[in-house]
Tab-separated table of C-alpha atoms in Angstrom:
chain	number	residue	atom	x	y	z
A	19	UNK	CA	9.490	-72.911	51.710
A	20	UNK	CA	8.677	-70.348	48.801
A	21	UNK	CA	10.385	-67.157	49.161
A	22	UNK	CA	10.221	-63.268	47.606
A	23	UNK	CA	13.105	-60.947	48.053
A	24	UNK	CA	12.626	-57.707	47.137
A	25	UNK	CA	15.183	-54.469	46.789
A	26	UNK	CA	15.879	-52.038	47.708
A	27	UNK	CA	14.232	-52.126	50.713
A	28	UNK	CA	13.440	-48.619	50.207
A	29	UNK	CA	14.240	-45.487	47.105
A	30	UNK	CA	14.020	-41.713	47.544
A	31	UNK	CA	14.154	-40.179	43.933
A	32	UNK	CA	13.136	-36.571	42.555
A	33	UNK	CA	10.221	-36.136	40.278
A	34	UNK	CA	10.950	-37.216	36.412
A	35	UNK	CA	13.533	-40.163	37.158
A	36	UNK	CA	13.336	-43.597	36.216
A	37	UNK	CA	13.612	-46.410	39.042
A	38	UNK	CA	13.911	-50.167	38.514
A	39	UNK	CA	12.742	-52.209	41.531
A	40	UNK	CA	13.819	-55.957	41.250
A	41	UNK	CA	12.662	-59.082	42.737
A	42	UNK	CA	14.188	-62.459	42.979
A	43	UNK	CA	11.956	-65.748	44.028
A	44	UNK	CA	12.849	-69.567	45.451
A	45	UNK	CA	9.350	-71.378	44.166
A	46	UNK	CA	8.578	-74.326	44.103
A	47	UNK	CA	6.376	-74.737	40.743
A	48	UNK	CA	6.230	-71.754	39.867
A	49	UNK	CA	2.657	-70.509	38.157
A	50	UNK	CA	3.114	-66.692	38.022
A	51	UNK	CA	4.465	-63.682	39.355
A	52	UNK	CA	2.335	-60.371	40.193
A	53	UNK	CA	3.338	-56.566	40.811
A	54	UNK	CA	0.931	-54.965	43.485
A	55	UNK	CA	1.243	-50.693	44.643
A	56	UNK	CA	0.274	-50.418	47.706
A	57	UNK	CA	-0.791	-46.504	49.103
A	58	UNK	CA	-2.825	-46.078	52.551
A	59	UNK	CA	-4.735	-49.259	52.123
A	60	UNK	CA	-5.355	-52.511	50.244
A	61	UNK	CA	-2.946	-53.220	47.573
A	62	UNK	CA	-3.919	-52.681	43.782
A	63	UNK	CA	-2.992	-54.584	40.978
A	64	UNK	CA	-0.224	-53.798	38.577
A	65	UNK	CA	1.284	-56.667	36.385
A	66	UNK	CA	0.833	-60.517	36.304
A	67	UNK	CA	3.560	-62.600	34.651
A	68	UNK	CA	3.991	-66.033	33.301
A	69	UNK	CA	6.256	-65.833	30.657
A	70	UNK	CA	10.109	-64.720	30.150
A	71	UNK	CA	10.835	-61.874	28.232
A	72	UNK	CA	7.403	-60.503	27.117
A	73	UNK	CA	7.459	-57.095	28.750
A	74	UNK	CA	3.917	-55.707	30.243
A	75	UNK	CA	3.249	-52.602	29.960
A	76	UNK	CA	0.990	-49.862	31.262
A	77	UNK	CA	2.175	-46.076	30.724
A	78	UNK	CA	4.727	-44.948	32.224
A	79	UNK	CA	4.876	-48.445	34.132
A	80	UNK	CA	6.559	-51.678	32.556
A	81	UNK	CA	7.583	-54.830	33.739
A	82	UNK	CA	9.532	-58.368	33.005
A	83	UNK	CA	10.434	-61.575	34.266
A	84	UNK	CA	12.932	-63.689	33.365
A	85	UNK	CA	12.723	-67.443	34.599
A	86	UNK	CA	16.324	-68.294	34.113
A	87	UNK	CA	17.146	-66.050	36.805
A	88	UNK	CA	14.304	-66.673	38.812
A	89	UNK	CA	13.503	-62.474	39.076
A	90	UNK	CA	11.489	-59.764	37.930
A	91	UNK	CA	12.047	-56.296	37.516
A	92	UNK	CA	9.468	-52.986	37.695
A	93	UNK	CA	9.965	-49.810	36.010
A	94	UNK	CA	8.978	-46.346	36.309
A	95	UNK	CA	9.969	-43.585	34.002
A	96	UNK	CA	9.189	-40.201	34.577
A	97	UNK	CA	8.353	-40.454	38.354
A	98	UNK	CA	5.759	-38.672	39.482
A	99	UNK	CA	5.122	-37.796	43.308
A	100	UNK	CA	1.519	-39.782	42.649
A	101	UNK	CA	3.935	-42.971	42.429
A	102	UNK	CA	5.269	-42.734	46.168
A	103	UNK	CA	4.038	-46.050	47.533
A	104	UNK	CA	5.075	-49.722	48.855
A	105	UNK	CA	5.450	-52.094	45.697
A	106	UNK	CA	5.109	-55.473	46.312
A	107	UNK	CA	5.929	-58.234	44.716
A	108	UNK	CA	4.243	-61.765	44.965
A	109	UNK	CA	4.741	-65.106	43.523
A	110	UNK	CA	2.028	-68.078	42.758
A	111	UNK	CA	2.573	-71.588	43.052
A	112	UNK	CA	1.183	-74.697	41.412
A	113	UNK	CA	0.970	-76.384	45.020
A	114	UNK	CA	-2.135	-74.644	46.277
A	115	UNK	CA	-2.009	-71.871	44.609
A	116	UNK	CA	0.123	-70.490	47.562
A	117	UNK	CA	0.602	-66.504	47.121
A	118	UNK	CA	3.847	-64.985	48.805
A	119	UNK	CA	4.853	-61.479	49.173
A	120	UNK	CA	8.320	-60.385	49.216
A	121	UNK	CA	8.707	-57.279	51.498
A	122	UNK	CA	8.357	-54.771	49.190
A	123	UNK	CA	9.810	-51.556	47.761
A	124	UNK	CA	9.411	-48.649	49.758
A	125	UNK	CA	9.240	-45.707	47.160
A	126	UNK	CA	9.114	-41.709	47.657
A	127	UNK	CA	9.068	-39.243	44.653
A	128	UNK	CA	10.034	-36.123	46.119
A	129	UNK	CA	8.934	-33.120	44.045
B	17	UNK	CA	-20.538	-56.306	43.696
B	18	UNK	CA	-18.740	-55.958	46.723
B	19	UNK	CA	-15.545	-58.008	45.591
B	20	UNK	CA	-14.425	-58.881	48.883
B	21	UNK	CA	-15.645	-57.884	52.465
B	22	UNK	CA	-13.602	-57.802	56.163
B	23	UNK	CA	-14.906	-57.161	59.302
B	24	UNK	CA	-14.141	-55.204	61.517
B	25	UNK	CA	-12.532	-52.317	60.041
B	26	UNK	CA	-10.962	-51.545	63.457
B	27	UNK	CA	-10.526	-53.409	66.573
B	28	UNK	CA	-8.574	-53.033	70.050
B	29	UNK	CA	-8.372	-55.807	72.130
B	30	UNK	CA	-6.801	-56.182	75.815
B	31	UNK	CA	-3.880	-59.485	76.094
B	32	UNK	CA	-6.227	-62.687	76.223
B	33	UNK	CA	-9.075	-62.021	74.592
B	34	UNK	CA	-10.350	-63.493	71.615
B	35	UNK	CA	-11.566	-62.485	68.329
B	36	UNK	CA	-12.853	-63.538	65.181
B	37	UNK	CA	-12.247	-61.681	61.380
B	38	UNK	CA	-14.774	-62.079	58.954
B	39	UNK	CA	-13.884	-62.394	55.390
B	40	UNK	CA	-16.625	-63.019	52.493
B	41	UNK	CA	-16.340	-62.896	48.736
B	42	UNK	CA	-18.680	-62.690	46.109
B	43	UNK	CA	-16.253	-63.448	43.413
B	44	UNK	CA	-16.574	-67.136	42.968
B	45	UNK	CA	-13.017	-67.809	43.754
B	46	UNK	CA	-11.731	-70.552	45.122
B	47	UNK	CA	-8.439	-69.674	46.600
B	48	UNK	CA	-8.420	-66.976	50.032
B	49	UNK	CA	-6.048	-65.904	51.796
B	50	UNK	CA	-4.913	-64.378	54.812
B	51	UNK	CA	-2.133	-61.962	55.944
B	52	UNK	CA	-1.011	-59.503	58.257
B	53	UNK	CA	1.242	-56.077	57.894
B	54	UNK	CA	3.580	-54.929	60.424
B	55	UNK	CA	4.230	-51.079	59.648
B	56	UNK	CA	6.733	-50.430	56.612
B	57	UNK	CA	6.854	-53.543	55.951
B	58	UNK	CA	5.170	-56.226	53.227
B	59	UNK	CA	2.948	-58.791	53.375
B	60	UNK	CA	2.897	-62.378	55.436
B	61	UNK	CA	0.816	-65.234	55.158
B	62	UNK	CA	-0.606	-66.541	58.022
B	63	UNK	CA	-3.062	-69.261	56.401
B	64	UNK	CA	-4.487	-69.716	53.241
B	65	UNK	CA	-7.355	-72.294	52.046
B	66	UNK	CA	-6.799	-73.189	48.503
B	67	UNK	CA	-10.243	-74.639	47.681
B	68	UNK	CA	-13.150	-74.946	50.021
B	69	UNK	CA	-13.043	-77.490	52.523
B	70	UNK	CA	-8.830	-77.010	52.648
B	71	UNK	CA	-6.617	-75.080	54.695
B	72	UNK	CA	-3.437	-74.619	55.120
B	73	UNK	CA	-0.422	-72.872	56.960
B	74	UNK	CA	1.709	-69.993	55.737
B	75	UNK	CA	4.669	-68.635	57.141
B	76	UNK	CA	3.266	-67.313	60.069
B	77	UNK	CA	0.487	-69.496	61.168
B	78	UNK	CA	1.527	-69.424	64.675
B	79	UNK	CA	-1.611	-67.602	67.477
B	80	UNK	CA	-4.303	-68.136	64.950
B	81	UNK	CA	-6.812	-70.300	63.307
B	82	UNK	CA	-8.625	-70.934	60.864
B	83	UNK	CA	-12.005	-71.725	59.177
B	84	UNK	CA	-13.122	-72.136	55.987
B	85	UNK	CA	-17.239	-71.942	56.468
B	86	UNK	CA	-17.852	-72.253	52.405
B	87	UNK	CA	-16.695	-70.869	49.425
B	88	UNK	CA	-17.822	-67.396	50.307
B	89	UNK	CA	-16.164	-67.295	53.589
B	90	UNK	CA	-12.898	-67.257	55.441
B	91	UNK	CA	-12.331	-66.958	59.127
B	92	UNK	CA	-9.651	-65.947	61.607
B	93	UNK	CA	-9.351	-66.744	64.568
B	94	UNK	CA	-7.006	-64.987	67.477
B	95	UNK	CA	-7.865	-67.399	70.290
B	96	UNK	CA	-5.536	-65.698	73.082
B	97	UNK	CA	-4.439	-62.165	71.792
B	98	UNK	CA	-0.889	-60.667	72.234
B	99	UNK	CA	0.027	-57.372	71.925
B	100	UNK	CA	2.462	-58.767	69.006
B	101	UNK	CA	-0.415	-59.716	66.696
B	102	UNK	CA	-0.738	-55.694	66.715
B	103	UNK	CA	-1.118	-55.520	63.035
B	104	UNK	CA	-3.353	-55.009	59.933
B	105	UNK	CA	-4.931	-58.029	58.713
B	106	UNK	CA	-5.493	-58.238	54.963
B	107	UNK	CA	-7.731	-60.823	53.379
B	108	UNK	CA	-7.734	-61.391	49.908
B	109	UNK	CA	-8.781	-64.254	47.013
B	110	UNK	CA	-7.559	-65.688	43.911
B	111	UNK	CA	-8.787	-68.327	41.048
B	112	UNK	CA	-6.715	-70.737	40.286
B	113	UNK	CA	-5.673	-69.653	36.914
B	114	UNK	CA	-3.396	-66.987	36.405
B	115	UNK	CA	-5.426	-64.245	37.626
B	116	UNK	CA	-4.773	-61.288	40.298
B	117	UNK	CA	-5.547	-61.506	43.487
B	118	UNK	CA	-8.059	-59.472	45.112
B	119	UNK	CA	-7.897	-58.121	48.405
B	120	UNK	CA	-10.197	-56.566	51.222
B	121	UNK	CA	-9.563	-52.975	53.002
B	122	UNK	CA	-8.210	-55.181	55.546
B	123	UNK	CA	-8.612	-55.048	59.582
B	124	UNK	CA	-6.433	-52.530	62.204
B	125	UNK	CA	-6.054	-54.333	65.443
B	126	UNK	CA	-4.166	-53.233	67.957
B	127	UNK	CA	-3.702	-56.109	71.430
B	128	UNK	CA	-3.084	-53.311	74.134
């Protein structure tokens, strides 16, 4: 059975920090790994990744996987209180394309 | 382009009844998806159909079915409701290629 573990399970942090959320994954085939904020309602695309080491990157949001140790980490720098949301992170298979969420990241940016 | 459609937006339902989400996309994907989110916490699979004509279960399959009518569409059924399938119900599709997955506004129901 595929499964995402995220942590920590939840972050308080004042405005202008930098977090790192991580996530860790038991896959079977593994095909890709995807980043997903979630606010008040559907979940919007962040980051997919396929490949170790080749960092994405999108303002003051980057992120990297690294296959070896079957994880994936998110960054923020700069945290604004616009970033207070659930991040989730979900992994792909090759066996029917099979999409599990971990629990996600539970993040507030206090001003 | 709508992307990807549920129906309802709300619902309450009393213990027993029955129910039916919609979910239609007009992305020409092949892969959708089902879940449900309990308050604070992320997101479970409950069934997924990988192409059309195939379904199959996720980790929480148990209370439900599904159908997948054609490409467009995926179903779930509640058959007998329970006040622990109190949730909000998230559909959402995928190619199979590396792409992002795209999901609907997703369904309150509450089993009171």
């Amino acid at each position: 059975e595929d499964k995402v573990v995220q942590s920590p399970l939840s972050l308080v942090v004042h405005e202008g920090d930098t977090v790192t959320l991580n996530c860790s994954y038991e896959v079977t085939n593994f095909r890709s790994l995807l980043w997903y904020k979630q606010e008040k309602k559907a979940p919007t695309f962040l980051f997919m990744l396929t490949s170790s080491g080749i960092e994405k990157k999108s303002g003051r949001l980057s992120s990297i996987l690294d296959k070896k140790e079957l994880s994936s980490i998110l960054n923020i720098t700069a945290t604004q209180t616009g970033d207070s949301a659930i991040y989730l992170c979900a992994v792909a298979n090759n066996a029917g394309n099979m999409l599990t969420f971990g629990g996600g990241t539970r993040l507030m940016v206090k001003p | 382009n709508a992307g990807v459609t549920q129906t309802p937006k709300f619902q309450v339902l009393k213990t027993g009844q029955s129910m039916t989400l919609q979910c239609a996309q007009d992305m020409n994907h092949n892969s959708m998806y089902w879940y449900r989110q309990d308050p604070g916490m992320g997101l479970r699979l409950i069934y997924y159909s990988a192409s059309e004509g195939t379904t199959d279960k996720g980790e929480v399959p148990n209370g439900y079915n599904v159908s997948r009518l054609n490409k467009r569409e995926f179903s779930l059924r509640l058959e007998s409701a329970a006040p622990s399938q109190t949730s909000v119900y998230f559909c959402a599709t995928k190619e199979v290629m590396n792409t992002e997955a795209f999901f609907g506004q997703g369904t309150r129901l509450t089993v009171v």
